[in-house]
Amino acid sequence: TGPVLSFVVCLVHLANSLNIPFLPLYAWTGLWTSGILLASSFTSASNLVQYLTRFTDEIFSSLICTIFFVEAMSDVIGSFAGPLGKALL
Protein backbone atom coordinates (compact mmCIF):
# COMPACT_ATOMS: atom_id res chain seq x y z
CA THR A 1 0.00 0.00 0.00
CA GLY A 2 0.96 3.66 -0.20
CA PRO A 3 2.17 4.18 3.39
CA VAL A 4 4.34 1.06 3.29
CA LEU A 5 5.87 2.09 -0.02
CA SER A 6 6.58 5.60 1.28
CA PHE A 7 8.20 4.16 4.39
CA VAL A 8 10.38 1.75 2.40
CA VAL A 9 11.49 4.54 0.04
CA CYS A 10 12.48 6.70 3.03
CA LEU A 11 14.28 3.73 4.58
CA VAL A 12 16.22 3.11 1.35
CA HIS A 13 17.28 6.75 1.25
CA LEU A 14 18.37 6.55 4.89
CA ALA A 15 20.38 3.38 4.25
CA ASN A 16 22.08 4.96 1.24
CA SER A 17 22.93 8.17 3.09
CA LEU A 18 24.38 6.25 6.07
CA ASN A 19 26.22 3.74 3.82
CA ILE A 20 24.66 0.72 5.53
CA PRO A 21 23.10 -2.31 3.80
CA PHE A 22 19.36 -1.98 3.30
CA LEU A 23 18.18 -5.54 4.05
CA PRO A 24 19.65 -5.80 7.58
CA LEU A 25 18.24 -2.34 8.35
CA TYR A 26 14.85 -3.45 7.03
CA ALA A 27 15.00 -6.64 9.11
CA TRP A 28 15.89 -4.75 12.30
CA THR A 29 13.13 -2.24 11.60
CA GLY A 30 10.66 -5.12 11.32
CA LEU A 31 11.88 -6.66 14.57
CA TRP A 32 11.58 -3.36 16.44
CA THR A 33 8.13 -2.81 14.97
CA SER A 34 6.99 -6.27 16.05
CA GLY A 35 8.30 -5.57 19.57
CA ILE A 36 6.44 -2.27 19.75
CA LEU A 37 3.24 -3.93 18.47
CA LEU A 38 3.61 -6.72 21.02
CA ALA A 39 4.02 -4.19 23.84
CA SER A 40 1.02 -2.24 22.51
CA SER A 41 -1.13 -5.36 22.52
CA PHE A 42 -0.16 -6.23 26.10
CA THR A 43 -1.07 -2.74 27.30
CA SER A 44 -4.31 -2.48 25.26
CA ALA A 45 -3.04 0.62 23.51
CA SER A 46 -5.60 0.01 20.74
CA ASN A 47 -8.16 1.70 23.00
CA LEU A 48 -6.45 5.01 22.16
CA VAL A 49 -7.71 4.80 18.56
CA GLN A 50 -11.02 6.28 19.67
CA TYR A 51 -9.26 9.63 20.18
CA LEU A 52 -8.06 9.84 16.58
CA THR A 53 -10.09 12.12 14.37
CA ARG A 54 -10.79 12.49 10.68
CA PHE A 55 -8.31 15.40 10.71
CA THR A 56 -5.51 13.02 11.73
CA ASP A 57 -6.36 10.74 8.82
CA GLU A 58 -6.39 13.63 6.35
CA ILE A 59 -3.04 14.98 7.56
CA PHE A 60 -1.44 11.54 7.16
CA SER A 61 -2.95 11.17 3.68
CA SER A 62 -1.60 14.60 2.73
CA LEU A 63 1.86 13.56 3.89
CA ILE A 64 1.79 10.44 1.72
CA CYS A 65 0.54 12.44 -1.26
CA THR A 66 3.34 14.98 -0.79
CA ILE A 67 5.98 12.24 -0.63
CA PHE A 68 4.71 10.68 -3.89
CA PHE A 69 4.54 14.07 -5.59
CA VAL A 70 8.08 15.06 -4.57
CA GLU A 71 9.47 11.69 -5.70
CA ALA A 72 7.71 11.96 -9.06
CA MET A 73 8.87 15.52 -9.64
CA SER A 74 12.46 14.67 -8.74
CA ASP A 75 12.39 11.85 -11.31
CA VAL A 76 10.95 14.15 -13.98
CA ILE A 77 13.49 16.89 -13.25
CA GLY A 78 16.26 14.27 -13.20
CA SER A 79 15.30 13.29 -16.74
CA PHE A 80 16.34 16.72 -17.95
CA ALA A 81 19.58 16.92 -15.92
CA GLY A 82 21.88 14.78 -18.11
CA PRO A 83 23.33 15.50 -21.56
CA LEU A 84 20.30 13.95 -23.26
CA GLY A 85 18.03 16.16 -21.19
CA LYS A 86 19.82 19.29 -22.36
CA ALA A 87 19.21 18.18 -25.94
CA LEU A 88 15.49 17.80 -25.13
CA LEU A 89 15.31 21.37 -23.88
XYZ file of N, CA and C in Angstrom, residues 1-75:
225
model
N 0.829 -1.186 0.000
C 0.000 0.000 0.000
C 0.872 1.248 0.000
N 0.240 2.388 -0.116
C 0.957 3.658 -0.197
C 1.835 3.970 1.001
N 1.317 3.867 2.232
C 2.165 4.182 3.387
C 3.380 3.264 3.511
N 3.208 1.991 3.201
C 4.341 1.062 3.288
C 5.386 1.405 2.238
N 4.944 1.711 1.033
C 5.871 2.086 -0.025
C 6.624 3.366 0.329
N 5.929 4.350 0.868
C 6.581 5.596 1.278
C 7.621 5.336 2.365
N 7.274 4.474 3.315
C 8.200 4.160 4.389
C 9.435 3.446 3.862
N 9.245 2.496 2.956
C 10.378 1.754 2.405
C 11.274 2.670 1.574
N 10.687 3.582 0.823
C 11.486 4.536 0.044
C 12.327 5.398 0.980
N 11.729 5.897 2.051
C 12.479 6.699 3.028
C 13.573 5.867 3.687
N 13.289 4.604 3.959
C 14.284 3.734 4.578
C 15.443 3.444 3.625
N 15.164 3.305 2.342
C 16.217 3.109 1.348
C 17.111 4.334 1.275
N 16.496 5.518 1.275
C 17.283 6.751 1.246
C 18.147 6.886 2.500
N 17.602 6.501 3.643
C 18.368 6.546 4.885
C 19.544 5.585 4.839
N 19.307 4.370 4.342
C 20.385 3.378 4.255
C 21.476 3.850 3.298
N 21.083 4.459 2.195
C 22.078 4.958 1.243
C 22.877 6.118 1.821
N 22.218 7.016 2.545
C 22.927 8.165 3.089
C 23.857 7.776 4.240
N 23.532 6.709 4.961
C 24.381 6.252 6.067
C 25.385 5.178 5.641
N 25.334 4.781 4.365
C 26.216 3.736 3.822
C 26.118 2.429 4.599
N 24.882 2.010 4.870
C 24.662 0.718 5.528
C 23.794 -0.129 4.598
N 23.915 -1.451 4.669
C 23.102 -2.310 3.799
C 21.610 -2.200 4.153
N 20.794 -2.196 3.107
C 19.358 -1.983 3.295
C 18.670 -3.162 3.973
N 18.940 -4.392 3.535
C 18.181 -5.543 4.048
C 18.342 -5.771 5.550
N 19.571 -5.686 6.120
C 19.649 -5.802 7.583
C 18.904 -4.669 8.303
N 18.983 -3.455 7.744
C 18.244 -2.340 8.347
C 16.749 -2.606 8.298
N 16.274 -3.132 7.183
C 14.855 -3.452 7.031
C 14.433 -4.559 7.999
N 15.296 -5.545 8.177
C 15.001 -6.640 9.113
C 14.929 -6.126 10.553
N 15.907 -5.293 10.944
C 15.891 -4.747 12.305
C 14.699 -3.821 12.524
N 14.313 -3.092 11.495
C 13.132 -2.237 11.604
C 11.891 -3.094 11.830
N 11.788 -4.215 11.125
C 10.660 -5.123 11.318
C 10.640 -5.743 12.709
N 11.820 -6.091 13.222
C 11.882 -6.660 14.575
C 11.472 -5.635 15.632
N 11.964 -4.401 15.496
C 11.582 -3.355 16.445
C 10.081 -3.070 16.352
N 9.553 -3.053 15.141
C 8.126 -2.807 14.971
C 7.299 -3.923 15.609
N 7.731 -5.162 15.434
C 6.992 -6.266 16.054
C 7.056 -6.176 17.573
N 8.188 -5.750 18.119
C 8.295 -5.567 19.573
C 7.380 -4.475 20.084
N 7.321 -3.363 19.346
C 6.439 -2.265 19.748
C 4.977 -2.702 19.656
N 4.623 -3.445 18.596
C 3.238 -3.927 18.467
C 2.887 -4.935 19.560
N 3.843 -5.761 19.936
C 3.606 -6.716 21.018
C 3.376 -5.985 22.337
N 4.205 -4.983 22.618
C 4.022 -4.195 23.844
C 2.699 -3.438 23.805
N 2.308 -2.945 22.637
C 1.023 -2.243 22.510
C -0.152 -3.177 22.764
N -0.022 -4.415 22.313
C -1.126 -5.361 22.524
C -1.240 -5.773 23.994
N -0.108 -5.873 24.671
C -0.161 -6.231 26.097
C -0.753 -5.114 26.945
N -0.573 -3.869 26.513
C -1.070 -2.744 27.304
C -2.416 -2.222 26.804
N -3.021 -2.886 25.846
C -4.310 -2.483 25.265
C -4.267 -1.048 24.738
N -3.193 -0.714 24.064
C -3.042 0.624 23.510
C -4.008 0.873 22.354
N -4.640 -0.173 21.829
C -5.601 0.014 20.742
C -6.828 0.803 21.195
N -7.034 0.900 22.495
C -8.157 1.696 22.999
C -7.958 3.184 22.724
N -6.728 3.604 22.434
C -6.454 5.013 22.161
C -6.914 5.440 20.766
N -7.281 4.486 19.916
C -7.714 4.799 18.560
C -8.985 5.646 18.574
N -9.777 5.514 19.601
C -11.021 6.282 19.670
C -10.774 7.780 19.729
N -9.566 8.205 20.086
C -9.259 9.626 20.175
C -8.725 10.201 18.862
N -8.498 9.347 17.875
C -8.062 9.837 16.575
C -9.250 10.413 15.828
N -8.999 11.456 15.084
C -10.087 12.122 14.374
C -9.905 11.985 12.874
N -10.866 12.463 12.139
C -10.786 12.487 10.677
C -9.645 13.402 10.235
N -9.394 14.469 11.012
C -8.313 15.399 10.707
C -6.966 14.676 10.706
N -6.754 13.784 11.666
C -5.510 13.019 11.730
C -5.338 12.172 10.486
N -6.400 11.556 10.034
C -6.365 10.736 8.823
C -6.036 11.587 7.602
N -6.638 12.766 7.497
C -6.393 13.631 6.350
C -4.965 14.175 6.342
N -4.423 14.486 7.481
C -3.039 14.976 7.557
C -2.077 13.876 7.115
N -2.301 12.646 7.547
C -1.442 11.539 7.157
C -1.558 11.270 5.656
N -2.764 11.356 5.119
C -2.953 11.169 3.679
C -2.257 12.271 2.888
N -2.295 13.488 3.384
C -1.596 14.602 2.728
C -0.094 14.391 2.728
N 0.434 13.849 3.809
C 1.864 13.560 3.890
C 2.264 12.534 2.836
N 1.500 11.474 2.710
C 1.795 10.437 1.724
C 1.699 11.004 0.308
N 0.696 11.810 0.056
C 0.538 12.436 -1.256
C 1.728 13.335 -1.577
N 2.186 14.090 -0.594
C 3.339 14.976 -0.791
C 4.598 14.182 -1.089
N 4.800 13.075 -0.394
C 5.981 12.236 -0.634
C 5.957 11.693 -2.064
N 4.808 11.184 -2.523
C 4.706 10.678 -3.890
C 4.937 11.780 -4.910
N 4.394 12.959 -4.661
C 4.539 14.069 -5.591
C 5.992 14.514 -5.695
N 6.674 14.638 -4.570
C 8.080 15.057 -4.572
C 8.945 14.019 -5.275
N 8.700 12.744 -5.031
C 9.467 11.691 -5.700
C 9.245 11.723 -7.207
N 8.004 11.917 -7.627
C 7.706 11.958 -9.060
C 8.350 13.169 -9.717
N 8.280 14.309 -9.070
C 8.868 15.517 -9.644
C 10.390 15.430 -9.697
N 11.002 14.809 -8.706
C 12.464 14.669 -8.743
C 12.890 13.740 -9.880
N 12.090 12.721 -10.173
C 12.393 11.850 -11.309
C 12.224 12.582 -12.636
